[in-house]
XYZ file of C-alpha atoms in Angstrom:
459
model
C -11.397 -13.260 -10.613
C -13.404 -10.062 -9.991
C -16.745 -8.700 -10.961
C -17.281 -5.253 -12.439
C -19.798 -3.359 -10.472
C -20.505 0.359 -10.022
C -19.900 2.968 -7.267
C -22.282 5.766 -6.958
C -20.626 9.241 -6.441
C -22.549 12.596 -6.693
C -25.186 10.726 -8.767
C -22.475 9.564 -11.383
C -21.710 5.901 -11.812
C -18.090 4.769 -12.245
C -16.825 1.281 -13.138
C -15.122 -0.421 -10.076
C -13.739 -3.831 -9.242
C -15.593 -5.391 -6.269
C -14.854 -8.554 -4.661
C -16.307 -11.814 -6.177
C -18.285 -14.176 -4.307
C -17.036 -16.484 -1.628
C -17.380 -19.527 -4.126
C -15.533 -17.806 -6.910
C -12.699 -16.947 -4.364
C -12.138 -20.245 -2.767
C -10.003 -21.250 -5.794
C -8.051 -18.124 -6.319
C -4.224 -17.905 -6.387
C -3.869 -21.715 -5.869
C -4.513 -22.931 -9.284
C -6.964 -25.748 -9.124
C -6.193 -26.485 -5.655
C -8.742 -25.189 -3.081
C -7.664 -22.944 -0.229
C -6.636 -25.114 2.806
C -7.007 -24.049 6.379
C -8.547 -21.029 7.764
C -8.349 -17.775 5.605
C -9.576 -14.578 7.481
C -10.216 -11.554 5.291
C -11.703 -8.224 5.630
C -15.207 -8.374 4.209
C -16.550 -4.913 5.032
C -14.822 -1.781 5.937
C -16.962 0.764 7.726
C -20.134 -1.233 7.653
C -21.763 -3.573 5.000
C -24.252 -1.338 3.558
C -22.001 0.030 0.949
C -23.081 3.278 -0.883
C -23.011 6.426 1.217
C -23.624 4.731 4.691
C -20.802 4.233 6.913
C -20.016 2.959 10.494
C -17.321 5.277 11.520
C -17.521 7.370 14.768
C -15.835 10.347 16.221
C -14.644 9.778 19.734
C -12.477 12.920 20.634
C -10.276 15.549 19.487
C -7.209 17.258 20.818
C -4.792 19.804 19.590
C -6.200 19.523 15.912
C -6.288 15.831 15.876
C -9.439 13.876 15.668
C -9.992 10.281 17.163
C -12.049 8.073 14.967
C -12.849 4.227 14.761
C -14.719 2.348 12.158
C -16.464 -1.014 12.081
C -14.967 -4.029 10.231
C -16.510 -7.415 9.026
C -14.323 -10.440 8.562
C -15.055 -13.455 6.444
C -13.479 -16.948 6.644
C -12.641 -17.956 3.038
C -10.971 -21.020 3.968
C -12.147 -24.565 4.440
C -11.450 -24.832 8.064
C -12.758 -23.118 11.164
C -10.665 -20.010 12.114
C -9.423 -19.809 15.788
C -11.035 -16.999 17.823
C -10.051 -17.764 21.299
C -10.778 -14.533 23.508
C -8.216 -13.666 26.050
C -5.422 -15.374 24.272
C -2.765 -14.948 21.462
C -4.912 -17.322 19.378
C -7.282 -14.695 18.152
C -7.033 -11.980 15.377
C -6.115 -8.500 15.837
C -7.810 -5.756 13.699
C -5.894 -2.748 12.248
C -7.384 0.557 10.924
C -5.520 2.984 8.653
C -6.474 5.966 6.564
C -4.951 7.107 3.197
C -5.229 10.294 1.188
C -4.754 10.867 -2.698
C -4.020 14.466 -3.278
C -2.406 16.204 -6.085
C -1.171 12.751 -7.457
C 0.492 11.790 -4.359
C -0.766 8.849 -2.195
C 0.027 9.060 1.415
C -0.995 7.395 4.760
C -2.458 9.931 7.015
C -3.472 7.922 10.078
C -2.954 4.759 12.028
C -4.565 3.195 15.228
C -3.701 0.607 17.723
C -5.212 -2.897 17.194
C -8.539 -4.211 18.400
C -7.654 -7.528 20.151
C -10.785 -9.480 19.237
C -12.723 -11.832 21.653
C -15.524 -13.620 19.999
C -16.766 -14.562 16.583
C -20.428 -14.566 16.136
C -20.603 -16.621 12.830
C -23.050 -14.874 10.643
C -24.284 -15.542 6.981
C -23.505 -12.902 4.244
C -20.271 -14.095 2.880
C -20.756 -17.714 1.926
C -22.463 -20.818 2.711
C -22.031 -20.279 6.463
C -21.236 -23.321 8.648
C -21.921 -21.672 11.982
C -19.812 -22.519 15.079
C -19.510 -21.435 18.821
C -17.889 -18.006 19.689
C -14.479 -19.337 20.029
C -14.087 -20.075 16.174
C -15.168 -18.297 12.932
C -17.068 -21.002 10.876
C -16.291 -21.730 7.192
C -17.911 -19.125 4.819
C -19.090 -17.071 7.853
C -18.866 -13.431 8.600
C -18.281 -11.788 11.876
C -18.828 -8.065 12.684
C -17.027 -5.552 14.949
C -18.772 -2.199 14.812
C -17.017 0.965 15.405
C -17.788 0.854 19.139
C -15.922 -2.416 19.395
C -13.043 -1.416 17.454
C -12.696 1.896 19.387
C -11.485 -0.262 22.153
C -8.014 -0.908 20.531
C -5.395 -2.080 23.091
C -2.991 -4.137 21.075
C 0.323 -2.288 20.107
C 1.324 -2.858 16.522
C 5.011 -3.142 17.866
C 4.259 -6.315 19.543
C 2.820 -8.259 16.520
C 4.626 -10.156 13.883
C 2.172 -9.775 10.913
C 3.945 -12.423 8.806
C 3.725 -15.291 11.262
C 0.551 -13.863 13.177
C 2.412 -14.395 16.354
C 2.262 -12.039 19.532
C 2.668 -12.647 23.126
C -0.347 -12.121 25.452
C -1.037 -10.294 27.657
C 0.733 -7.112 25.840
C 3.375 -5.446 27.675
C 2.154 -1.954 27.086
C -1.247 -0.406 27.024
C -2.456 2.774 25.198
C -2.244 6.062 26.892
C -4.308 9.346 26.634
C -7.877 10.451 27.374
C -10.687 7.957 26.413
C -11.524 9.897 23.284
C -8.163 9.618 21.621
C -6.545 6.513 23.256
C -5.846 3.853 20.678
C -7.958 5.402 18.083
C -7.541 6.112 14.390
C -5.992 9.715 14.770
C -6.381 12.002 11.853
C -5.136 15.590 11.615
C -8.228 17.905 10.971
C -6.070 19.822 8.166
C -5.545 16.465 6.457
C -9.247 15.827 5.941
C -10.908 19.428 5.727
C -12.293 19.559 2.380
C -11.668 23.300 2.216
C -7.854 22.522 2.516
C -7.815 19.403 0.321
C -9.617 20.270 -2.768
C -10.148 17.082 -4.931
C -8.508 14.797 -2.536
C -9.757 11.145 -2.141
C -9.652 9.064 0.988
C -9.403 5.329 1.651
C -10.138 3.387 4.832
C -8.411 0.018 5.140
C -8.696 -2.697 7.532
C -6.322 -5.603 8.117
C -6.861 -8.815 10.014
C -3.862 -10.556 11.578
C -4.694 -14.120 12.497
C -2.041 -16.531 13.953
C -3.689 -19.621 12.320
C -4.387 -17.935 9.066
C -0.664 -16.955 8.787
C 0.448 -20.627 9.774
C -1.543 -21.968 6.712
C 0.210 -19.264 4.564
C -3.037 -17.199 3.961
C -1.775 -13.804 5.280
C -1.310 -11.980 2.062
C -4.928 -11.361 1.343
C -5.955 -9.780 4.691
C -6.257 -6.123 3.695
C -9.348 -4.604 2.262
C -10.325 -0.923 1.586
C -13.150 1.490 0.974
C -13.367 4.917 -0.543
C -14.759 7.538 1.578
C -14.970 11.426 1.699
C -15.126 13.932 4.473
C -17.709 16.754 4.481
C -17.316 20.260 5.874
C -18.102 19.069 9.311
C -15.296 16.484 8.987
C -17.841 13.651 9.184
C -17.041 10.499 6.954
C -19.313 9.647 4.129
C -19.023 6.157 2.389
C -18.637 6.285 -1.221
C -17.768 2.723 -2.497
C -18.363 -0.855 -1.548
C -15.508 -2.630 0.132
C -12.583 -3.758 -2.213
C -12.068 -7.124 -0.579
C -8.330 -8.504 -0.478
C -6.866 -5.320 -1.928
C -4.833 -2.975 0.043
C -5.704 0.760 -0.247
C -2.660 0.996 -2.689
C -5.030 -0.350 -5.241
C -7.315 2.605 -4.781
C -4.476 4.754 -5.985
C -4.138 2.593 -9.038
C -7.855 2.549 -9.648
C -7.930 6.528 -9.946
C -4.570 6.663 -11.731
C -3.877 3.998 -14.168
C -0.516 5.171 -14.753
C 0.550 3.965 -11.361
C 3.087 1.061 -11.592
C 1.860 -1.049 -8.639
C 3.583 -4.379 -8.038
C 4.220 -6.793 -5.044
C 7.694 -7.326 -3.669
C 8.552 -10.268 -1.487
C 11.131 -9.875 1.267
C 13.245 -13.001 0.868
C 11.618 -15.909 2.836
C 9.385 -13.531 4.641
C 6.633 -10.873 4.200
C 4.887 -9.009 1.506
C 5.411 -5.467 0.267
C 3.748 -3.355 -2.374
C 5.525 -0.696 -4.264
C 3.637 2.089 -6.198
C 5.352 4.362 -8.633
C 4.051 7.276 -10.537
C 5.980 9.859 -12.809
C 4.014 13.061 -13.644
C 5.170 14.991 -16.557
C 5.061 18.718 -15.284
C 5.085 19.940 -18.924
C 7.798 22.464 -18.045
C 10.829 20.225 -18.671
C 10.824 18.576 -15.358
C 9.159 15.336 -14.070
C 7.690 14.506 -10.423
C 8.711 10.957 -9.335
C 6.377 9.410 -6.657
C 7.313 6.354 -4.929
C 5.199 4.586 -2.143
C 6.111 1.424 -0.193
C 3.443 -0.252 1.524
C 4.685 -3.093 4.091
C 1.750 -5.491 4.389
C 3.153 -7.992 6.643
C 6.962 -7.946 6.746
C 8.429 -8.109 10.352
C 11.910 -7.428 8.948
C 10.680 -4.126 7.856
C 12.293 -1.411 5.473
C 15.003 0.910 6.734
C 16.157 2.855 3.647
C 15.081 3.636 0.053
C 17.416 4.800 -2.612
C 16.944 6.094 -6.400
C 20.011 6.319 -8.588
C 20.544 9.622 -10.365
C 23.133 10.252 -12.947
C 25.353 13.363 -13.335
C 22.998 14.899 -15.924
C 20.184 14.788 -13.428
C 19.238 17.909 -11.326
C 16.978 16.954 -8.381
C 14.723 19.390 -6.419
C 11.702 19.387 -4.047
C 12.581 16.199 -2.262
C 9.777 15.000 0.006
C 8.805 12.255 2.500
C 5.774 11.196 4.318
C 5.663 8.735 7.251
C 3.089 8.141 10.003
C 2.704 9.445 13.492
C 2.431 6.663 16.213
C 0.381 7.733 19.183
C -1.235 6.667 22.456
C 2.085 5.564 23.844
C 3.328 3.256 21.026
C 7.112 2.710 21.463
C 8.001 2.988 17.706
C 10.244 5.979 17.178
C 8.682 8.718 15.052
C 11.992 10.470 13.979
C 11.757 11.562 10.217
C 14.203 9.761 7.825
C 17.484 11.474 6.887
C 17.547 12.560 3.120
C 20.772 12.744 1.154
C 22.012 13.247 -2.247
C 25.266 11.531 -2.711
C 27.213 8.826 -4.614
C 24.712 9.227 -7.573
C 21.629 8.423 -5.528
C 18.754 10.116 -3.721
C 18.558 8.317 -0.408
C 16.050 8.251 2.457
C 16.928 6.223 5.619
C 16.198 5.684 9.325
C 18.512 4.170 11.983
C 20.029 0.781 11.831
C 18.188 -1.961 13.929
C 21.453 -2.396 15.645
C 21.449 1.156 16.999
C 17.711 1.573 17.621
C 15.468 -1.580 17.469
C 12.520 0.744 17.625
C 13.623 3.128 14.826
C 11.112 4.518 12.429
C 11.272 1.682 9.879
C 8.414 0.906 7.390
C 6.725 -1.582 9.651
C 3.836 -3.706 8.746
C 0.439 -1.977 8.174
C 2.450 1.149 7.152
C 2.940 2.966 3.819
C 5.663 5.608 3.373
C 5.880 8.009 0.460
C 8.854 9.469 -1.250
C 9.145 12.217 -4.050
C 11.254 14.521 -5.888
C 11.345 16.709 -9.003
C 13.980 16.022 -11.754
C 14.867 17.605 -15.111
C 15.189 14.248 -16.817
C 12.358 11.948 -18.263
C 12.095 8.339 -16.943
C 13.527 5.120 -17.929
C 13.698 1.850 -16.079
C 16.356 1.430 -13.365
C 17.138 -0.323 -10.061
C 15.573 0.936 -6.722
C 17.099 -0.109 -3.752
C 15.153 -0.941 -0.496
C 17.205 -1.783 2.652
C 15.902 -4.299 5.015
C 15.812 -3.195 8.793
C 16.195 -6.339 10.663
C 19.236 -8.582 9.770
C 19.205 -11.708 7.633
C 20.830 -13.517 4.925
C 19.867 -10.934 2.345
C 19.791 -7.276 3.517
C 18.371 -5.304 0.564
C 15.873 -5.746 -2.261
C 16.175 -4.328 -5.729
C 13.135 -3.396 -7.635
C 12.986 -2.126 -11.069
C 10.804 0.800 -11.938
C 11.100 4.422 -13.472
C 13.977 6.616 -12.483
C 15.265 9.804 -14.047
C 17.591 8.927 -16.829
C 20.047 10.791 -19.121
C 19.206 11.483 -22.791
C 20.824 8.804 -25.182
C 23.664 9.780 -27.244
C 22.810 7.003 -29.680
C 21.511 8.317 -33.121
C 19.639 5.185 -33.630
C 17.545 5.171 -30.443
C 14.255 5.793 -32.222
C 12.075 4.928 -29.215
C 14.112 6.813 -26.648
C 14.647 3.814 -24.251
C 18.517 4.392 -24.218
C 19.367 1.363 -26.075
C 19.356 0.607 -29.956
C 17.694 -2.718 -30.404
C 14.777 -4.568 -32.098
C 12.316 -2.062 -30.592
C 13.828 0.867 -32.580
C 13.834 -1.237 -35.725
C 10.158 -2.065 -35.291
C 9.471 1.679 -34.532
C 11.002 2.660 -37.836
C 9.126 -0.100 -39.708
C 5.898 1.045 -38.256
C 6.493 4.626 -39.287
C 7.814 3.638 -42.888
C 7.150 6.423 -45.431
C 5.936 9.021 -42.949
C 7.626 12.025 -41.667
C 7.535 11.043 -37.886
C 10.303 12.932 -36.209
C 11.041 10.261 -33.517
C 11.638 7.560 -36.492
C 13.160 10.031 -38.882
C 16.589 9.349 -37.412
C 18.670 11.170 -40.353
C 16.324 14.196 -40.229
C 15.658 14.284 -44.033
C 11.876 14.419 -43.644
C 11.083 10.905 -44.545
C 11.422 7.501 -42.770
C 13.269 5.306 -45.076
C 16.106 3.029 -45.629
C 18.584 5.660 -44.466
C 16.986 5.446 -40.993
C 17.152 1.774 -40.997
C 20.946 1.914 -41.825
C 21.274 4.329 -38.968
C 19.846 1.866 -36.564
C 22.109 -1.019 -37.894
C 25.263 1.190 -37.495
C 24.325 2.046 -33.887
C 23.057 -1.371 -32.870
C 23.650 -2.168 -29.187
C 24.576 1.428 -28.345
C 23.571 2.480 -24.925
């Protein structure tokens, strides 16, 4: 359940989906059963004022890279207090990420180390707050970590299991580098300079990883995002209110309704999101864009493959991952790209060869794209799982380039002659619609129906 509010941008209002109240959300996704246990979500991203104000600070820059941090506010949507025991592994860690939507392509452009939180000051503002002492977050209470607190990010992503919420403490590594960059949300100046990114849109995303939240099965709603822009001085300006319980992938979908955005569950484990967009270039080619967001799977993704038949010519293959910094041990080597065995495939090393290979790990989104000379139809995408288990690949059905049908009766062009073609012809009966005029005699009539019957089942 969501409420339709408005976003103010350059004096123009646009309809947006903003989170509903705490009371509305307590019964979401569980039917008539209320949420049980603690449920920590991101309530505000970059400050709670909404509109143009934002709590995001620049702390340093080095070799064309800027070190930022932004404030976050959590809320306990659950019906039990959330643990917040500072100096232990029973306290949330807070992730900060940044995304860009440019020329139709959605990409993650920055990531940070994690804030290891230490105290929850139960505040009103997100529900009927039942305040508690510092070591728990009360039911219906909010807690704010402003930019200056989140700038002190010392928890490595590599040591967190986002699906179970478990991590060992103290951490085995600490961030490295000068104080203005160490552990910060690092963004390349060229990626956010408005002069170099005309029309681009940006999204800040926070994610809370909480051990007790995960133990109660409430870890799939911990991402929230906010739309921002950067001015000529590369300073952030807030544009929208926080979109609670939605990852930044939903920002892509908001600005482009043609994006096919759906969840994918790693078997018996974490949650992924897949976004697919096919753009007709109006020159006989189509651009295929695929983005895989790993919300909280520890098993992660090591490969991605799109099938292509012999009739398909593929060009302009691309790939975007993220750069880990400040001494994080995850390998940043780009994925190998190949076209063989009738598929376009991207892959990193196997877990057995390199446990810190550049897999799509939690809190990350990798984007893949290419141009093809054939229009889309539904096919099977293959996602290889990085860490071994009973099932080591996931099949997800979405748009892929497809060969033209040789079936005369395929009126709707979906590569099979079936009831849909029959319905298309009936809808155009008596007209001269070229798609439904299968026989090409200038009118949709019984001859076209007979052509469908004659080709029934053809694919």
